[in-house]
Amino acid sequence: MKIKEISNYLESLAPLATQESYDNCGLIVGNFNDEINSVLVSLDCTEEIVDEAIAKGCQLIVSHHPIVFSGLKKLNGKNYVERTVIKAIKNDIAIYAIHTNLDNYRFGVNYEIGQRIGLKNIKTLRPVSNSLLKLQVMVPQENAEILKNALFQAGAGSIGEYDECSFELQGIGNFKPNKSAQPHIGEAGKRETVKEVKLEMVLENHKKSAVLKALFASHPYEEVAYDLIRLENNDKFTGAGMIGTLDKPEDAMEFLKRIKEIFACGIIKYTSLPDTSISKVAYCGGAGSFLIKEAKNQKADIFITGDLKYHEYFDAENEIVICDIGHYESEQFTTNLLADKLKEKFTNFAVHLTGLNTNPINYV
């Protein structure tokens, strides 16, 4: 199997286009055409993880956190990032990172957290904006079904839980080919009137290239009349953090004790607990303080995340419980998620889950 088969599958779930602007997802070390027979899945990529890959005979490491966030100007081993990259290259081990694109994926990092807690009615806390387009295209009636199916196949027409969504409006198209044209219908110098259908479909921005390719390949006209319109609608299944509800309300302290056990936290830091119980839970794996306001706006009883700063706890203002369970602790099950996805897709391929705890933080 080639690395690109793994990357293509992972990016079909969590497209690189959905990563945050500061991130560095994708293939960091290696060649897409390299042949591999086993992969090691980890949360971080460190020197010890590379050693583990060597010991287990893995040619690819798939990690959540990228080992390289910003550009490397030198590779002389002066820090752990450079040493890790050098060791991977020397041992022909590729490194692939799937970070904030997996955070933003509907069934990614945060969905896994919600399943561990036992939440219901899970939805995205802050859906992404400016990520949807509407395609409008005119096509002869007799070609409409063929074109429609080609656009569906390319990824257009998905709205929420529904696929193959489109709108059709019948009308009359007029055009006059010039002398250099090679018209599908009509002849040069003569105005033609054709019964046409106007098709409308919504698509995600990262699918634009594939959809336009299908459009031009399947449309009969030499010059295709179409519009692409950017929508203000949110993509409710893609975005940061999630929010859900418990089967039944839980005492706040008992809920925190349960969270500590589930995520094996060395310590949990939290703000004042309410007299009422916990029912609605907002959360974000990793560092999610930027979502505190959103969690409050959606009337969550508690917001769970990691890497909170001292002054951010004051933002609770007795309206919500803010809870820091640790960055590593909140994302640790990401490795299980990735390993399960890869095993399900590639049944004859060796997928190894790291046996190392890469959390750099210790507790006493």
Tab-separated table of N, CA, C and O in Angstrom, residues 156-244:
chain	number	residue	atom	x	y	z
A	156	ALA	N	-21.514	17.384	-4.537
A	156	ALA	CA	-22.477	18.477	-4.400
A	156	ALA	C	-23.805	17.925	-3.908
A	156	ALA	O	-24.092	16.730	-4.031
A	157	GLY	N	-24.630	18.804	-3.335
A	157	GLY	CA	-25.986	18.423	-2.978
A	157	GLY	C	-26.190	17.817	-1.611
A	157	GLY	O	-27.218	17.203	-1.360
A	158	SER	N	-25.231	17.984	-0.702
A	158	SER	CA	-25.391	17.475	0.662
A	158	SER	C	-25.779	18.615	1.595
A	158	SER	O	-25.081	19.637	1.649
A	159	ILE	N	-26.876	18.448	2.309
A	159	ILE	CA	-27.335	19.443	3.279
A	159	ILE	C	-27.686	18.715	4.570
A	159	ILE	O	-28.674	17.977	4.624
A	160	GLY	N	-26.859	18.886	5.601
A	160	GLY	CA	-27.121	18.227	6.876
A	160	GLY	C	-27.137	16.717	6.725
A	160	GLY	O	-26.194	16.102	6.233
A	161	GLU	N	-28.241	16.110	7.117
A	161	GLU	CA	-28.377	14.662	7.075
A	161	GLU	C	-28.884	14.164	5.714
A	161	GLU	O	-29.178	12.986	5.554
A	162	TYR	N	-28.993	15.052	4.731
A	162	TYR	CA	-29.562	14.689	3.442
A	162	TYR	C	-28.527	14.826	2.321
A	162	TYR	O	-27.763	15.792	2.286
A	163	ASP	N	-28.531	13.841	1.413
A	163	ASP	CA	-27.679	13.874	0.230
A	163	ASP	C	-28.557	14.010	-1.015
A	163	ASP	O	-29.780	13.865	-0.956
A	164	GLU	N	-27.891	14.298	-2.138
A	164	GLU	CA	-28.566	14.419	-3.435
A	164	GLU	C	-29.710	15.442	-3.386
A	164	GLU	O	-30.808	15.214	-3.909
A	165	CYS	N	-29.425	16.579	-2.748
A	165	CYS	CA	-30.400	17.669	-2.673
A	165	CYS	C	-30.172	18.626	-3.845
A	165	CYS	O	-29.045	19.054	-4.109
A	166	SER	N	-31.243	18.979	-4.538
A	166	SER	CA	-31.127	19.932	-5.645
A	166	SER	C	-32.464	20.611	-5.865
A	166	SER	O	-33.504	20.144	-5.392
A	167	PHE	N	-32.415	21.715	-6.599
A	167	PHE	CA	-33.633	22.416	-7.003
A	167	PHE	C	-33.572	22.613	-8.507
A	167	PHE	O	-32.510	22.919	-9.073
A	168	GLU	N	-34.719	22.436	-9.174
A	168	GLU	CA	-34.775	22.565	-10.627
A	168	GLU	C	-35.859	23.558	-11.029
A	168	GLU	O	-36.947	23.562	-10.454
A	169	LEU	N	-35.531	24.376	-11.997
A	169	LEU	CA	-36.485	25.345	-12.526
A	169	LEU	C	-36.394	25.318	-14.044
A	169	LEU	O	-35.307	25.498	-14.610
A	170	GLN	N	-37.503	25.083	-14.712
A	170	GLN	CA	-37.502	25.010	-16.172
A	170	GLN	C	-37.625	26.398	-16.782
A	170	GLN	O	-38.290	27.283	-16.236
A	171	GLY	N	-36.972	26.587	-17.904
A	171	GLY	CA	-37.007	27.877	-18.578
A	171	GLY	C	-36.536	27.758	-20.012
A	171	GLY	O	-36.348	26.668	-20.545
A	172	ILE	N	-36.317	28.895	-20.622
A	172	ILE	CA	-35.879	28.952	-22.011
A	172	ILE	C	-34.516	29.618	-22.090
A	172	ILE	O	-34.300	30.707	-21.549
A	173	GLY	N	-33.583	28.937	-22.732
A	173	GLY	CA	-32.253	29.500	-22.947
A	173	GLY	C	-32.084	29.978	-24.377
A	173	GLY	O	-32.595	29.343	-25.307
A	174	ASN	N	-31.414	31.135	-24.556
A	174	ASN	CA	-31.168	31.690	-25.889
A	174	ASN	C	-29.685	31.923	-26.084
A	174	ASN	O	-28.995	32.402	-25.169
A	175	PHE	N	-29.180	31.610	-27.263
A	175	PHE	CA	-27.775	31.872	-27.566
A	175	PHE	C	-27.568	31.831	-29.084
A	175	PHE	O	-28.331	31.197	-29.815
A	176	LYS	N	-26.531	32.557	-29.523
A	176	LYS	CA	-26.165	32.555	-30.943
A	176	LYS	C	-24.685	32.250	-31.066
A	176	LYS	O	-23.844	33.059	-30.673
A	177	PRO	N	-24.314	31.083	-31.564
A	177	PRO	CA	-22.899	30.736	-31.729
A	177	PRO	C	-22.237	31.643	-32.758
A	177	PRO	O	-22.849	32.007	-33.768
A	178	ASN	N	-20.974	32.013	-32.501
A	178	ASN	CA	-20.243	32.771	-33.514
A	178	ASN	C	-19.554	31.813	-34.484
A	178	ASN	O	-19.677	30.593	-34.385
A	179	LYS	N	-18.779	32.360	-35.411
A	179	LYS	CA	-18.199	31.529	-36.469
A	179	LYS	C	-17.176	30.521	-35.954
A	179	LYS	O	-16.945	29.489	-36.581
A	180	SER	N	-16.553	30.813	-34.819
A	180	SER	CA	-15.522	29.909	-34.289
A	180	SER	C	-16.094	28.845	-33.350
A	180	SER	O	-15.364	27.950	-32.928
A	181	ALA	N	-17.356	28.964	-33.019
A	181	ALA	CA	-17.974	28.034	-32.060
A	181	ALA	C	-18.224	26.670	-32.678
A	181	ALA	O	-18.355	26.527	-33.909
A	182	GLN	N	-18.294	25.670	-31.794
A	182	GLN	CA	-18.670	24.313	-32.188
A	182	GLN	C	-19.829	23.884	-31.284
A	182	GLN	O	-19.662	23.103	-30.352
A	183	PRO	N	-21.017	24.389	-31.564
A	183	PRO	CA	-22.153	24.215	-30.640
A	183	PRO	C	-22.676	22.783	-30.595
A	183	PRO	O	-22.680	22.074	-31.605
A	184	HIS	N	-23.101	22.398	-29.412
A	184	HIS	CA	-23.758	21.099	-29.225
A	184	HIS	C	-25.149	21.127	-29.849
A	184	HIS	O	-25.630	20.135	-30.396
A	185	ILE	N	-25.780	22.290	-29.774
A	185	ILE	CA	-27.100	22.514	-30.361
A	185	ILE	C	-27.036	23.784	-31.202
A	185	ILE	O	-26.457	24.788	-30.770
A	186	GLY	N	-27.615	23.785	-32.359
A	186	GLY	CA	-27.687	24.980	-33.191
A	186	GLY	C	-26.550	25.081	-34.186
A	186	GLY	O	-25.740	24.164	-34.349
A	187	GLU	N	-26.467	26.239	-34.853
A	187	GLU	CA	-25.437	26.462	-35.857
A	187	GLU	C	-24.939	27.896	-35.780
A	187	GLU	O	-25.617	28.787	-35.266
A	188	ALA	N	-23.724	28.110	-36.303
A	188	ALA	CA	-23.072	29.421	-36.220
A	188	ALA	C	-23.906	30.492	-36.902
A	188	ALA	O	-24.475	30.279	-37.980
A	189	GLY	N	-23.967	31.656	-36.246
A	189	GLY	CA	-24.638	32.807	-36.813
A	189	GLY	C	-26.140	32.805	-36.666
A	189	GLY	O	-26.805	33.746	-37.115
A	190	LYS	N	-26.705	31.793	-36.038
A	190	LYS	CA	-28.158	31.702	-35.909
A	190	LYS	C	-28.530	31.568	-34.432
A	190	LYS	O	-28.015	30.719	-33.732
A	191	ARG	N	-29.441	32.445	-33.992
A	191	ARG	CA	-29.867	32.374	-32.597
A	191	ARG	C	-30.696	31.111	-32.364
A	191	ARG	O	-31.578	30.784	-33.162
A	192	GLU	N	-30.386	30.445	-31.256
A	192	GLU	CA	-31.045	29.190	-30.926
A	192	GLU	C	-31.847	29.357	-29.632
A	192	GLU	O	-31.413	30.044	-28.696
A	193	THR	N	-32.992	28.757	-29.564
A	193	THR	CA	-33.831	28.748	-28.365
A	193	THR	C	-33.971	27.306	-27.891
A	193	THR	O	-34.371	26.434	-28.674
A	194	VAL	N	-33.622	27.067	-26.626
A	194	VAL	CA	-33.575	25.699	-26.101
A	194	VAL	C	-34.338	25.627	-24.773
A	194	VAL	O	-34.206	26.512	-23.919
A	195	LYS	N	-35.103	24.566	-24.593
A	195	LYS	CA	-35.733	24.298	-23.294
A	195	LYS	C	-34.649	23.818	-22.332
A	195	LYS	O	-34.002	22.804	-22.580
A	196	GLU	N	-34.443	24.564	-21.264
A	196	GLU	CA	-33.358	24.258	-20.322
A	196	GLU	C	-33.897	24.097	-18.905
A	196	GLU	O	-35.024	24.498	-18.597
A	197	VAL	N	-33.051	23.521	-18.082
A	197	VAL	CA	-33.325	23.380	-16.655
A	197	VAL	C	-32.229	24.136	-15.894
A	197	VAL	O	-31.042	24.002	-16.219
A	198	LYS	N	-32.639	24.916	-14.928
A	198	LYS	CA	-31.673	25.551	-14.021
A	198	LYS	C	-31.546	24.670	-12.784
A	198	LYS	O	-32.509	24.458	-12.051
A	199	LEU	N	-30.343	24.126	-12.561
A	199	LEU	CA	-30.063	23.278	-11.399
A	199	LEU	C	-29.384	24.115	-10.323
A	199	LEU	O	-28.477	24.906	-10.619
A	200	GLU	N	-29.790	23.928	-9.075
A	200	GLU	CA	-29.138	24.579	-7.943
A	200	GLU	C	-28.749	23.529	-6.922
A	200	GLU	O	-29.547	22.652	-6.591
A	201	MET	N	-27.504	23.612	-6.440
A	201	MET	CA	-27.002	22.666	-5.426
A	201	MET	C	-26.052	23.382	-4.487
A	201	MET	O	-25.324	24.282	-4.898
A	202	VAL	N	-26.043	22.955	-3.227
A	202	VAL	CA	-25.088	23.457	-2.241
A	202	VAL	C	-23.884	22.515	-2.200
A	202	VAL	O	-24.034	21.297	-2.370
A	203	LEU	N	-22.709	23.068	-1.989
A	203	LEU	CA	-21.503	22.253	-1.844
A	203	LEU	C	-20.545	22.903	-0.870
A	203	LEU	O	-20.576	24.127	-0.668
A	204	GLU	N	-19.693	22.083	-0.257
A	204	GLU	CA	-18.645	22.601	0.619
A	204	GLU	C	-17.512	23.161	-0.226
A	204	GLU	O	-17.210	22.638	-1.299
A	205	ASN	N	-16.898	24.217	0.265
A	205	ASN	CA	-15.887	24.923	-0.515
A	205	ASN	C	-14.745	24.012	-0.963
A	205	ASN	O	-14.239	24.132	-2.087
A	206	HIS	N	-14.331	23.057	-0.107
A	206	HIS	CA	-13.204	22.211	-0.458
A	206	HIS	C	-13.542	21.209	-1.561
A	206	HIS	O	-12.648	20.555	-2.099
A	207	LYS	N	-14.831	21.099	-1.903
A	207	LYS	CA	-15.237	20.193	-2.980
A	207	LYS	C	-15.412	20.922	-4.319
A	207	LYS	O	-15.799	20.312	-5.317
A	208	LYS	N	-15.117	22.208	-4.321
A	208	LYS	CA	-15.360	23.024	-5.514
A	208	LYS	C	-14.620	22.498	-6.737
A	208	LYS	O	-15.198	22.386	-7.826
A	209	SER	N	-13.364	22.166	-6.585
A	209	SER	CA	-12.564	21.707	-7.721
A	209	SER	C	-13.145	20.439	-8.336
A	209	SER	O	-13.292	20.335	-9.560
A	210	ALA	N	-13.502	19.468	-7.488
A	210	ALA	CA	-14.046	18.201	-7.980
A	210	ALA	C	-15.410	18.411	-8.639
A	210	ALA	O	-15.715	17.800	-9.673
A	211	VAL	N	-16.230	19.294	-8.059
A	211	VAL	CA	-17.560	19.540	-8.608
A	211	VAL	C	-17.467	20.246	-9.963
A	211	VAL	O	-18.181	19.893	-10.917
A	212	LEU	N	-16.594	21.237	-10.074
A	212	LEU	CA	-16.431	21.933	-11.361
A	212	LEU	C	-15.868	21.010	-12.431
A	212	LEU	O	-16.256	21.092	-13.602
A	213	LYS	N	-14.975	20.125	-12.034
A	213	LYS	CA	-14.438	19.148	-12.980
A	213	LYS	C	-15.562	18.269	-13.520
A	213	LYS	O	-15.644	17.994	-14.730
A	214	ALA	N	-16.438	17.813	-12.635
A	214	ALA	CA	-17.573	16.997	-13.055
A	214	ALA	C	-18.540	17.795	-13.913
A	214	ALA	O	-19.117	17.271	-14.881
A	215	LEU	N	-18.715	19.066	-13.565
A	215	LEU	CA	-19.606	19.934	-14.331
A	215	LEU	C	-19.156	20.051	-15.780
A	215	LEU	O	-19.926	19.834	-16.715
A	216	PHE	N	-17.883	20.381	-15.971
A	216	PHE	CA	-17.376	20.587	-17.325
A	216	PHE	C	-17.283	19.281	-18.113
A	216	PHE	O	-17.423	19.268	-19.334
A	217	ALA	N	-17.056	18.172	-17.399
A	217	ALA	CA	-16.942	16.875	-18.079
A	217	ALA	C	-18.296	16.336	-18.516
A	217	ALA	O	-18.386	15.607	-19.515
A	218	SER	N	-19.359	16.696	-17.802
A	218	SER	CA	-20.663	16.095	-18.058
A	218	SER	C	-21.645	17.028	-18.765
A	218	SER	O	-22.700	16.579	-19.225
A	219	HIS	N	-21.338	18.304	-18.818
A	219	HIS	CA	-22.250	19.260	-19.465
A	219	HIS	C	-22.035	19.226	-20.979
A	219	HIS	O	-20.894	19.207	-21.441
A	220	PRO	N	-23.104	19.228	-21.760
A	220	PRO	CA	-22.954	19.108	-23.214
A	220	PRO	C	-22.492	20.385	-23.909
A	220	PRO	O	-21.963	20.330	-25.029
A	221	TYR	N	-22.675	21.535	-23.257
A	221	TYR	CA	-22.379	22.795	-23.928
A	221	TYR	C	-20.874	23.070	-23.996
A	221	TYR	O	-20.113	22.724	-23.081
A	222	GLU	N	-20.484	23.741	-25.062
A	222	GLU	CA	-19.094	24.184	-25.223
A	222	GLU	C	-18.766	25.259	-24.195
A	222	GLU	O	-17.685	25.277	-23.609
A	223	GLU	N	-19.696	26.191	-23.988
A	223	GLU	CA	-19.560	27.227	-22.960
A	223	GLU	C	-20.657	27.002	-21.922
A	223	GLU	O	-21.848	27.103	-22.242
A	224	VAL	N	-20.260	26.674	-20.707
A	224	VAL	CA	-21.230	26.340	-19.662
A	224	VAL	C	-21.648	27.610	-18.923
A	224	VAL	O	-20.792	28.364	-18.438
A	225	ALA	N	-22.943	27.842	-18.852
A	225	ALA	CA	-23.471	28.984	-18.093
A	225	ALA	C	-23.727	28.544	-16.654
A	225	ALA	O	-24.617	27.735	-16.394
A	226	TYR	N	-22.907	29.040	-15.721
A	226	TYR	CA	-23.058	28.648	-14.321
A	226	TYR	C	-22.656	29.790	-13.407
A	226	TYR	O	-21.931	30.711	-13.798
A	227	ASP	N	-23.127	29.734	-12.170
A	227	ASP	CA	-22.754	30.690	-11.125
A	227	ASP	C	-22.306	29.927	-9.893
A	227	ASP	O	-22.893	28.888	-9.549
A	228	LEU	N	-21.299	30.440	-9.200
A	228	LEU	CA	-20.907	29.950	-7.875
A	228	LEU	C	-21.111	31.105	-6.900
A	228	LEU	O	-20.509	32.169	-7.049
A	229	ILE	N	-21.963	30.881	-5.890
A	229	ILE	CA	-22.319	31.939	-4.943
A	229	ILE	C	-21.898	31.520	-3.545
A	229	ILE	O	-22.251	30.431	-3.081
A	230	ARG	N	-21.117	32.365	-2.882
A	230	ARG	CA	-20.717	32.062	-1.508
A	230	ARG	C	-21.884	32.355	-0.567
A	230	ARG	O	-22.510	33.418	-0.641
A	231	LEU	N	-22.161	31.390	0.327
A	231	LEU	CA	-23.292	31.495	1.229
A	231	LEU	C	-22.860	31.916	2.631
A	231	LEU	O	-21.749	31.603	3.067
A	232	GLU	N	-23.759	32.585	3.334
A	232	GLU	CA	-23.510	32.941	4.724
A	232	GLU	C	-23.994	31.846	5.667
A	232	GLU	O	-23.736	31.903	6.872
A	233	ASN	N	-24.678	30.842	5.151
A	233	ASN	CA	-25.133	29.714	5.975
A	233	ASN	C	-23.948	29.031	6.634
A	233	ASN	O	-22.891	28.875	6.013
A	234	ASN	N	-24.117	28.610	7.879
A	234	ASN	CA	-23.084	27.838	8.561
A	234	ASN	C	-23.176	26.368	8.168
A	234	ASN	O	-24.260	25.844	7.901
A	235	ASP	N	-22.014	25.705	8.142
A	235	ASP	CA	-21.974	24.255	7.981
A	235	ASP	C	-22.066	23.661	9.380
A	235	ASP	O	-21.076	23.594	10.110
A	236	LYS	N	-23.262	23.237	9.778
A	236	LYS	CA	-23.500	22.886	11.171
A	236	LYS	C	-22.768	21.624	11.624
A	236	LYS	O	-22.685	21.347	12.816
A	237	PHE	N	-22.209	20.847	10.688
A	237	PHE	CA	-21.521	19.615	11.058
A	237	PHE	C	-20.003	19.771	11.097
A	237	PHE	O	-19.283	18.835	11.422
A	238	THR	N	-19.498	20.934	10.733
A	238	THR	CA	-18.055	21.169	10.726
A	238	THR	C	-17.749	22.379	11.594
A	238	THR	O	-18.370	23.422	11.433
A	239	GLY	N	-16.802	22.233	12.524
A	239	GLY	CA	-16.467	23.376	13.354
A	239	GLY	C	-15.835	22.977	14.668
A	239	GLY	O	-15.478	21.816	14.893
A	240	ALA	N	-15.709	23.953	15.558
A	240	ALA	CA	-14.950	23.787	16.799
A	240	ALA	C	-15.844	23.431	17.972
A	240	ALA	O	-16.917	24.008	18.160
A	241	GLY	N	-15.373	22.473	18.782
A	241	GLY	CA	-16.075	22.096	19.997
A	241	GLY	C	-17.412	21.425	19.732
A	241	GLY	O	-17.902	21.403	18.592
A	242	MET	N	-17.989	20.874	20.775
A	242	MET	CA	-19.316	20.262	20.671
A	242	MET	C	-20.093	20.486	21.960
A	242	MET	O	-19.526	20.867	22.989
A	243	ILE	N	-21.374	20.223	21.878
A	243	ILE	CA	-22.250	20.380	23.034
A	243	ILE	C	-23.302	19.282	22.975
A	243	ILE	O	-23.774	18.918	21.896
A	244	GLY	N	-23.630	18.727	24.136
A	244	GLY	CA	-24.613	17.651	24.193
A	244	GLY	C	-25.252	17.594	25.566
A	244	GLY	O	-24.928	18.390	26.457
